[in-house]
Short mmCIF file of C-alpha atoms and ligand atoms in Angstrom, two decimals:
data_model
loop_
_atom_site.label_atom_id
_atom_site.label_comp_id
_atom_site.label_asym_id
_atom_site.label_seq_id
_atom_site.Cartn_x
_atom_site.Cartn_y
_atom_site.Cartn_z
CA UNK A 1 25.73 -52.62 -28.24
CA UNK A 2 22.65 -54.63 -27.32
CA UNK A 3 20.32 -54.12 -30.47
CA UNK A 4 18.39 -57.68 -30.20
CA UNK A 5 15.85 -56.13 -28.19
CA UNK A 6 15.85 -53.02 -29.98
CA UNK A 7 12.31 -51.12 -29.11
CA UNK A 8 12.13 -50.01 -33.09
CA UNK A 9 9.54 -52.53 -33.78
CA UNK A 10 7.26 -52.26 -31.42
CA UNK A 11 5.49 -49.50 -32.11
CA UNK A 12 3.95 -50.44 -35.20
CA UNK A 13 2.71 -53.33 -33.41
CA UNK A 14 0.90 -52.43 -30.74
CA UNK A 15 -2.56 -53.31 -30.09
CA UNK A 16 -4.15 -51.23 -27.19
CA UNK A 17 -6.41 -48.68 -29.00
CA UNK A 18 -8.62 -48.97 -26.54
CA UNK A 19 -9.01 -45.69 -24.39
CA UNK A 20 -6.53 -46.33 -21.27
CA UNK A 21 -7.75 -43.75 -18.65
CA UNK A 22 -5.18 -40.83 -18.37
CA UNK A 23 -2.03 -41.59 -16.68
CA UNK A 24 -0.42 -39.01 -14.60
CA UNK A 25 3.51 -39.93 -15.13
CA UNK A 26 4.24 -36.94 -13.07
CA UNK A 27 3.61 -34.45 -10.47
CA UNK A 28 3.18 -31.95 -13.02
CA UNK A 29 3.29 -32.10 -16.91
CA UNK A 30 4.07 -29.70 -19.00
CA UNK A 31 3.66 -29.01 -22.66
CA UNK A 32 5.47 -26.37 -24.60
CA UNK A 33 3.82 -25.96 -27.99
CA UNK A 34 3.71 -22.73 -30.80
CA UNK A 35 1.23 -22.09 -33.39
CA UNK A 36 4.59 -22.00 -35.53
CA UNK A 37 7.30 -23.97 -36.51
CA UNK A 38 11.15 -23.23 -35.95
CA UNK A 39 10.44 -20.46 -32.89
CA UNK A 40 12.47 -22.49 -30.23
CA UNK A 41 10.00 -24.66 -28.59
CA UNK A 42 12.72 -27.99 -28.22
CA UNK A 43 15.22 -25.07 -26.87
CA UNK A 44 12.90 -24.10 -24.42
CA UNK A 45 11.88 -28.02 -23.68
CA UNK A 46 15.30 -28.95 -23.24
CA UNK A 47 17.05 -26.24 -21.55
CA UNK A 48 14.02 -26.20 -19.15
CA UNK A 49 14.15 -29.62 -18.44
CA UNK A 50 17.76 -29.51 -17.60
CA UNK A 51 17.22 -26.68 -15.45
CA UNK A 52 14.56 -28.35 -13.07
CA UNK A 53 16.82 -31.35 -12.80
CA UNK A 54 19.78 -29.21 -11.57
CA UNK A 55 17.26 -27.91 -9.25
CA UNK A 56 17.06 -31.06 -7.77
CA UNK A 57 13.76 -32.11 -9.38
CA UNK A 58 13.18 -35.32 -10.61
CA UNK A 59 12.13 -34.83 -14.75
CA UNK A 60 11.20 -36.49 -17.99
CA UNK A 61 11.82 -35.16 -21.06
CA UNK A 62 9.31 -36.44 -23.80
CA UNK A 63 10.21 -35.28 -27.17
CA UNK A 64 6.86 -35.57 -28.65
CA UNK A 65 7.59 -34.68 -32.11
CA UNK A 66 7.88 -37.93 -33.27
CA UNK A 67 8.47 -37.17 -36.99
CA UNK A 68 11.06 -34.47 -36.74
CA UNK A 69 12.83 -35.36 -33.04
CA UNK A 70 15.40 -32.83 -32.45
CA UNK A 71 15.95 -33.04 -28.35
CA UNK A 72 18.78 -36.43 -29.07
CA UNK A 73 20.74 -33.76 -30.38
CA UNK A 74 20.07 -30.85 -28.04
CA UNK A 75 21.48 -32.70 -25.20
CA UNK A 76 23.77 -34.65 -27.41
CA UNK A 77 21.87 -37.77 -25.83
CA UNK A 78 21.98 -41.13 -28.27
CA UNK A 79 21.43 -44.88 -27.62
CA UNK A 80 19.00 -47.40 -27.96
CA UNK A 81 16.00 -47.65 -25.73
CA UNK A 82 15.40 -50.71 -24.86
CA UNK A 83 12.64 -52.81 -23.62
CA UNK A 84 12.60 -54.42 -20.08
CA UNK A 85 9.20 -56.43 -18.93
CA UNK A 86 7.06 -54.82 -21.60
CA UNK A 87 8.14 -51.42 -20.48
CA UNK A 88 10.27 -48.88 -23.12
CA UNK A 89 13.55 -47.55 -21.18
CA UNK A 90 13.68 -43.83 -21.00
CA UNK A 91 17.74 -42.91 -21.74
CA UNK A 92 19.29 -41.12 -18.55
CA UNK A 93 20.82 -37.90 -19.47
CA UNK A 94 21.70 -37.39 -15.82
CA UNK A 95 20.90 -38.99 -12.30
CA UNK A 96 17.67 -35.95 -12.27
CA UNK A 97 16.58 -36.33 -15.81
CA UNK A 98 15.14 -39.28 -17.73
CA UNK A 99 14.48 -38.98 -21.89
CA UNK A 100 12.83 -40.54 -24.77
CA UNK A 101 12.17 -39.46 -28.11
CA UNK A 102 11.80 -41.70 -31.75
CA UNK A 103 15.57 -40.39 -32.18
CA UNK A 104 16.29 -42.92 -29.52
CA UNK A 105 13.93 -45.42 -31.88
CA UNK A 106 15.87 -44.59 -35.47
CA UNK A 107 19.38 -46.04 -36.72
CA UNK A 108 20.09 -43.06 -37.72
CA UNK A 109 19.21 -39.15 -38.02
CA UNK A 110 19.10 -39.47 -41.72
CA UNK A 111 16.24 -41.66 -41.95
CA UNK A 112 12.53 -40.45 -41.90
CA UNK A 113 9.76 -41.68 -39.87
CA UNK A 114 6.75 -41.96 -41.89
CA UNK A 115 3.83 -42.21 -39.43
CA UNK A 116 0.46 -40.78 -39.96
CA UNK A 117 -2.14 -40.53 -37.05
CA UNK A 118 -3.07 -43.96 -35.97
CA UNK A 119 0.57 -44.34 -35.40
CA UNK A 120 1.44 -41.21 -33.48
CA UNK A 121 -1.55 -41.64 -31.10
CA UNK A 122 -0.35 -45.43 -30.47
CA UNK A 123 3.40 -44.31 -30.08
CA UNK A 124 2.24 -41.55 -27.93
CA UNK A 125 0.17 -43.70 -25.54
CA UNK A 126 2.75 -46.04 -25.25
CA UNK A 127 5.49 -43.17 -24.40
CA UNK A 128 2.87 -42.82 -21.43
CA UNK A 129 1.19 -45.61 -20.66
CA UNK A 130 4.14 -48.63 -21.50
CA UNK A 131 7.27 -46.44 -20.56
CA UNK A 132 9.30 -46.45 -17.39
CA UNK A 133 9.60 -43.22 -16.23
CA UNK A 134 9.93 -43.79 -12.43
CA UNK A 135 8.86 -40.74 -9.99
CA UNK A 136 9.30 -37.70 -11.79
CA UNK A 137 8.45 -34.36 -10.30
CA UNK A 138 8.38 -32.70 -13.95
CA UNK A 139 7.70 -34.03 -17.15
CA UNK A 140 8.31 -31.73 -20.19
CA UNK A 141 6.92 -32.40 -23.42
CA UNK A 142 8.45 -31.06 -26.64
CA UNK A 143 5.57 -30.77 -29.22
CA UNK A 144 5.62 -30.34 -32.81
CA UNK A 145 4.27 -26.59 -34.29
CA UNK A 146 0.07 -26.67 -34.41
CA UNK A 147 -2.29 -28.85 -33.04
CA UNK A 148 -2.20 -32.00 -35.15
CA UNK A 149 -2.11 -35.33 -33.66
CA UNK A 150 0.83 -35.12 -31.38
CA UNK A 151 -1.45 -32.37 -29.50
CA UNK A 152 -4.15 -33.60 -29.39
CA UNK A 153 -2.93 -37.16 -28.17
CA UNK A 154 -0.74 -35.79 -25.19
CA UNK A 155 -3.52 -33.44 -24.41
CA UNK A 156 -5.84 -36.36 -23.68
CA UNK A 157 -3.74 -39.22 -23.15
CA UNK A 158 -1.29 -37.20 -20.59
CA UNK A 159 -4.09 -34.50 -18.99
CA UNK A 160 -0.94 -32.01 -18.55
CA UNK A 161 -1.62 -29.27 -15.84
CA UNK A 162 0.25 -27.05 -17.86
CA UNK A 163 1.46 -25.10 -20.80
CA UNK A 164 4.19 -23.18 -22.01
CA UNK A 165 3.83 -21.03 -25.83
CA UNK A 166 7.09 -19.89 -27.39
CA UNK A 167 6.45 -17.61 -29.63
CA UNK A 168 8.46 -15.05 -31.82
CA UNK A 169 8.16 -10.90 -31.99
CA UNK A 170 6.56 -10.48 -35.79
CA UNK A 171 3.27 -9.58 -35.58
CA UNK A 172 2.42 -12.91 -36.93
CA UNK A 173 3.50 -14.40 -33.19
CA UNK A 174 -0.18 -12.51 -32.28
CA UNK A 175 -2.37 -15.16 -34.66
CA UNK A 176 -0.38 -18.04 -33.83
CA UNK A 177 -0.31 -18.01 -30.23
CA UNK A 178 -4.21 -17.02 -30.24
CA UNK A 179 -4.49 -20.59 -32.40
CA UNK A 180 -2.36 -22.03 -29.05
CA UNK A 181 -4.49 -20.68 -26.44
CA UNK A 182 -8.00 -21.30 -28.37
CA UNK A 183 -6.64 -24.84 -28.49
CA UNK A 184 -5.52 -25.12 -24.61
CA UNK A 185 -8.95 -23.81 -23.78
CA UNK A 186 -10.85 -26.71 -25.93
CA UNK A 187 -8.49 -29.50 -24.49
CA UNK A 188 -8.77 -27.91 -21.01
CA UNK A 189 -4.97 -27.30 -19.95
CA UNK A 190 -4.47 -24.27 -18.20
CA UNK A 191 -1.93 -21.78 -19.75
CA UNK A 192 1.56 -20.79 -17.66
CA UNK A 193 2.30 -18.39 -20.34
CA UNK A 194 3.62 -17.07 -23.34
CA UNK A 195 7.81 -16.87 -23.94
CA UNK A 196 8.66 -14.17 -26.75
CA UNK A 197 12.08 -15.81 -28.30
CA UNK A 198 14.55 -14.79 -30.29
CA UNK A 199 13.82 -11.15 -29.35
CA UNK A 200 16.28 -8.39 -30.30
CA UNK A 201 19.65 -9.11 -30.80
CA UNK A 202 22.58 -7.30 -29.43
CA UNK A 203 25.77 -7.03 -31.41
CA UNK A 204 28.52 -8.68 -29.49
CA UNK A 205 31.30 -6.56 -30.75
CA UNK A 206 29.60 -2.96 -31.14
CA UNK A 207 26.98 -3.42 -28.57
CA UNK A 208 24.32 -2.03 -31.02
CA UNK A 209 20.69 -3.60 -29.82
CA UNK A 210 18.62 -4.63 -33.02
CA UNK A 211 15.49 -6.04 -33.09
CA UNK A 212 15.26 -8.39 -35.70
CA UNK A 213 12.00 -9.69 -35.32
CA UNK A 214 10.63 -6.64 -34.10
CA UNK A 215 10.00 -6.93 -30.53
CA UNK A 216 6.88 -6.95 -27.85
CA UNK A 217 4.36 -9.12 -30.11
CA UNK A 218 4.50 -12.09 -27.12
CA UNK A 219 3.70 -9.53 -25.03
CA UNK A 220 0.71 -8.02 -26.96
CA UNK A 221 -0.51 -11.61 -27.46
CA UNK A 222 -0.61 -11.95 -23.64
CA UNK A 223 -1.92 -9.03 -22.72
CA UNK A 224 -4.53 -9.32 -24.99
CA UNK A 225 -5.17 -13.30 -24.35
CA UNK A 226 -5.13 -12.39 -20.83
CA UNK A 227 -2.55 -15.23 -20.13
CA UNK A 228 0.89 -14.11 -18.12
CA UNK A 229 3.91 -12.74 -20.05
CA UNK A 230 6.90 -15.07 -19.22
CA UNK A 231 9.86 -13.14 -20.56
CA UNK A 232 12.05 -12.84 -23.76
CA UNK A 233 15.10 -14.72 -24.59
CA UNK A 234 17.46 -12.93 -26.84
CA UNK A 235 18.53 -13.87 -30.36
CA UNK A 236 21.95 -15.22 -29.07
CA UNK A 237 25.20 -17.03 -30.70
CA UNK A 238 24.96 -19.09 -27.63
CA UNK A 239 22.17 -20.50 -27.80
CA UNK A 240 21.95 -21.71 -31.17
CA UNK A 241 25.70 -23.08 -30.52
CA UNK A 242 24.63 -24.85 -27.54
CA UNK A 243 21.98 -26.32 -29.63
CA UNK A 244 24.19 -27.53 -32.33
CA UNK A 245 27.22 -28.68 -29.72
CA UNK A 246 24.47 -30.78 -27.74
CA UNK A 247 25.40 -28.80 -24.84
CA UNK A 248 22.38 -27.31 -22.55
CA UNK A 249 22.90 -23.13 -21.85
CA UNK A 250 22.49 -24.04 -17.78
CA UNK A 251 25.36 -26.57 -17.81
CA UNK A 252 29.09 -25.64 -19.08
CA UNK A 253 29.48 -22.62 -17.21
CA UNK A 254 27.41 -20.16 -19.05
CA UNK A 255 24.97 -19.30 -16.22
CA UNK A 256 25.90 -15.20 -16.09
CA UNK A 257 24.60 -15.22 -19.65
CA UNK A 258 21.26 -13.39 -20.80
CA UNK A 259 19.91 -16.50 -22.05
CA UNK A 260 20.96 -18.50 -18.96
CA UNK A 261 19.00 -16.13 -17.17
CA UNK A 262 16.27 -16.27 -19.57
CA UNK A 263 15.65 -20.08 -19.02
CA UNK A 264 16.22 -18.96 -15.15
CA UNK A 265 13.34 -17.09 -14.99
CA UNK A 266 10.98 -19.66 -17.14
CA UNK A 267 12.21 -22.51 -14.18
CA UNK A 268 11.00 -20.39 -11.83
CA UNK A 269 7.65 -19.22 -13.33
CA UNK A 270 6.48 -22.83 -13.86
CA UNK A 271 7.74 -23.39 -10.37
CA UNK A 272 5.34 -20.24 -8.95
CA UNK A 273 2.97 -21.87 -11.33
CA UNK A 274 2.25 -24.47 -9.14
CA UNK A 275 2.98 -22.16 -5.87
CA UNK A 276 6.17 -24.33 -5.08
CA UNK A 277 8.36 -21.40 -3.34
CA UNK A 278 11.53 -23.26 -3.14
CA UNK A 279 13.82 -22.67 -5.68
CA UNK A 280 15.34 -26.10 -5.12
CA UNK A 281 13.56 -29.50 -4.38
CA UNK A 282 12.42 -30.01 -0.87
CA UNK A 283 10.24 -33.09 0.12
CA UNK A 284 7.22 -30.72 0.03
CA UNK A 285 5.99 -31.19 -4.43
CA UNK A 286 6.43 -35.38 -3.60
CA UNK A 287 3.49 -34.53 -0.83
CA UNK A 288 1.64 -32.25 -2.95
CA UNK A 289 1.57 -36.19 -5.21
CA UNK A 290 -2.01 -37.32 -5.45
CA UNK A 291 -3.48 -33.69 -4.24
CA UNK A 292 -4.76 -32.78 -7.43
N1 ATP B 1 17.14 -17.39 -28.86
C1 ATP B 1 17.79 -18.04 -29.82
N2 ATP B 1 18.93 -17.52 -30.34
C2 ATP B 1 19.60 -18.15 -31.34
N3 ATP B 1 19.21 -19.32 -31.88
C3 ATP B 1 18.09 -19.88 -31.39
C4 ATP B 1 17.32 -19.28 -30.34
N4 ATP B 1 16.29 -20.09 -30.06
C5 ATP B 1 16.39 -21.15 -30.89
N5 ATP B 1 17.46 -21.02 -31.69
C6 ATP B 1 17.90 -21.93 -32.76
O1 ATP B 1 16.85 -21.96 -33.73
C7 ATP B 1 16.71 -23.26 -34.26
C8 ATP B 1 15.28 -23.75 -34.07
O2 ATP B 1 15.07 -23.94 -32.67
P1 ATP B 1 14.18 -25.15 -32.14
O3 ATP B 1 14.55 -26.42 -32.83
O4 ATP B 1 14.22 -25.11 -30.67
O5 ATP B 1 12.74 -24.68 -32.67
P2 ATP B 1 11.38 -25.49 -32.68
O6 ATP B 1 10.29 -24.51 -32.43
O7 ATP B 1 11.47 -26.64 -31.76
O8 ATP B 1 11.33 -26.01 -34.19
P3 ATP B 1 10.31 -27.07 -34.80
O9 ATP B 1 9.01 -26.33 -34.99
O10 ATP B 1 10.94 -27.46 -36.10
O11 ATP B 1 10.18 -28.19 -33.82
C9 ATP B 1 17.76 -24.13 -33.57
O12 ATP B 1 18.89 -24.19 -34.39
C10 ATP B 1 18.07 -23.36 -32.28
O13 ATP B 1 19.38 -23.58 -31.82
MG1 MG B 2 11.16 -28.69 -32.14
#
C-alpha cells in the first residue's frame, strides 16, 4: 500500500485562494442537495451515478460533504488517492465511473475531519480545479443538508447546469425544499426537480401500503415552486441494505425492483433534462462539449 504520497496533507496546504475562473469538469454537473439532513441525498448521488455509468456515460462522483463523507461506503469503494504531477487521483469504481470524497483522504471512518470554511472552499476548489477527472459526461455531486459552504463553493467554483432536491413526504419537506430552490435561484443553477423519498412503505409480507411519512409533500412543493416532480422512491429494505452492504440498487441483479425503477426514472429525467434522447451513450452529448 503506497501511503508515502498520501494526498492527506495537502489540503491544508494549499495556497490558491485566488478566484480560478469556473472549471467545467464535465459535460454536465449535477448537484443533489435537501434543505434537510438524512432524506437520501448520497442514495440518490450514488445510485444515480452508477446508473449513468452503466448507461455507458462517462461520470464522476464528487462526494462533497467533506465532513460527514458517506459515498466510500455506499459503493463499498476505499483506498488512498493519490497524487500524480500535482493532480489528486479520483478512485475508479468501474471503467465508467471515477470517485473522490475526504473518505478516500482519512485513515479511517472513525476519525473526524474538523474543517471550517476556509478549508472546505480550498478542498473544494482543489476537488475541481487540481483533480484528474478525465472526460466525464456526468459529474454528480453529493452535498451536505443546507446551503453552508460546501454549496455555496460548488455552486461557484463548479457553475453546475443542474440540480436535483430529495426531499421527504412530512409537510416539513414543503419549507425545506422552498430554502433549496430560493437558494438555486440566487446561485443561478437551474432546477431538474424535486425527488419525494422514502415515500410509503409497503409491507413485504402482508402487502399492506403505509405511508409513513405521509405522502405527496414533494409533490406539493413542486407544484407550488413550479419546478418538475421527479418521482417517489419507496421506503424499502433494499435500499437501506444496499446502502449498508456497499452494493448500488442498479447492480446485483435487483433491477425489477420498485426502487431500481425509481433511480430508472431519475437517469432518465436528468437525461431529458438536457434533451439527450438516447437512453444509452451515443457520440452525440461528447459533441454537444463546448455548446453551452
Ligand atoms: N428509500 C429508502 N428506503 C430505505 N432506506 C433509505 C431510503 N433512502 C435512504 N435510506 C437510508 O437512509 C439513510 C440516510 O440516507 P442518506 O445517507 O442517503 O441520506 P443523506 O440525505 O445523504 O444524509 P446526510 O444529510 O446525513 O448526508 C441511509 O442509511 C440510507 O440507506
Ligand atoms: Mg449524505
Amino acid at each position: 500500500m503506497a501511503t508515502s504520497n498520501r494526498a492527506e496533507t495537502k489540503i491544508p496546504l494549499m495556497t490558491h485562494h485566488d478566484a480560478a475562473p469556473p472549471k467545467m469538469l464535465a459535460t454536465h454537473s449535477i448537484i443533489v442537495m435537501s434543505g434537510k439532513g438524512g432524506v437520501g441525498k448520497s442514495t440518490v448521488s450514488a445510485n444515480l451515478a452508477v446508473a449513468l455509468s452503466l448507461k455507458g456515460y462517462a461520470v464522476g462522483l464528487l462526494d462533497a460533504d467533506l465532513t460527514s463523507p458517506s459515498i466510500p461506503r455506499l459503493l463499498s469503494l476505499f483506498g488512498n488517492v493519490e497524487c500524480q504531477d500535482n493532480q489528486l487521483m479520483p478512485i475508479s469504481y468501474s471503467e465508467k465511473l471515477k470517485v473522490l470524497s475526504t473518505g478516500f483522504l482519512i485513515p479511517s471512518s472513525d476519525r473526524a475531519i474538523v474543517w471550517r470554511g476556509g478549508v472546505k472552499m480550498a478542498a473544494i476548489r482543489q476537488f475541481i480545479n487540481e483533480t484528474n477527472w478525465g472526460a466525464l459526461d456526468f459529474l454528480v455531486v453529493d452535498l451536505p443538508p443546507g446551503t453552508g459552504d460546501e454549496p455555496l463553493s460548488i455552486a461557484q467554483d463548479l457553475r453546475p447546469d443542474g440540480a436535483l432536491i430529495v426531499t421527504t413526504p412530512q409537510a416539513v419537506a414543503l419549507v425545506s425544499s422552498r430554502k433549496s430552490v430560493d437558494f438555486l435561484r440566487k446561485v443561478g443553477v437551474p432546477v431538474i426537480g424535486i425527488i419525494e423519498n422514502m415515500s410509503g412503505y409497503e409491507c413485504p409480507t402482508c402487502g399492506t401500503h403505509v405511508d409513513i411519512f405521509q405522502s405527496g409533500g414533494g409533490e406539493r412543493s413542486a407544484k407550488e415552486l413550479g419546478v418538475p416532480f421527479i418521482c417517489r422512491i419507496p421506503l424499502d429494505i433494499a435500499i437501506c441494505e444496499s446502502g449498508d452492504s456497499g452494493k448500488p440498487i442498479g447492480e446485483n441483479g435487483a433491477q425489477a425492483s420498485c426502487s431500481a425503477e425509481s433511480i430508472n426514472t431519475i437517469a432518465r429525467n436528468v437525461l431529458h433534462f438536457y434533451g439527450i434522447t438516447e437512453d444509452v451513450r451515443t457520440e452525440s452529448i461528447t459533441k454537444q462539449r463546448g455548446d453551452k
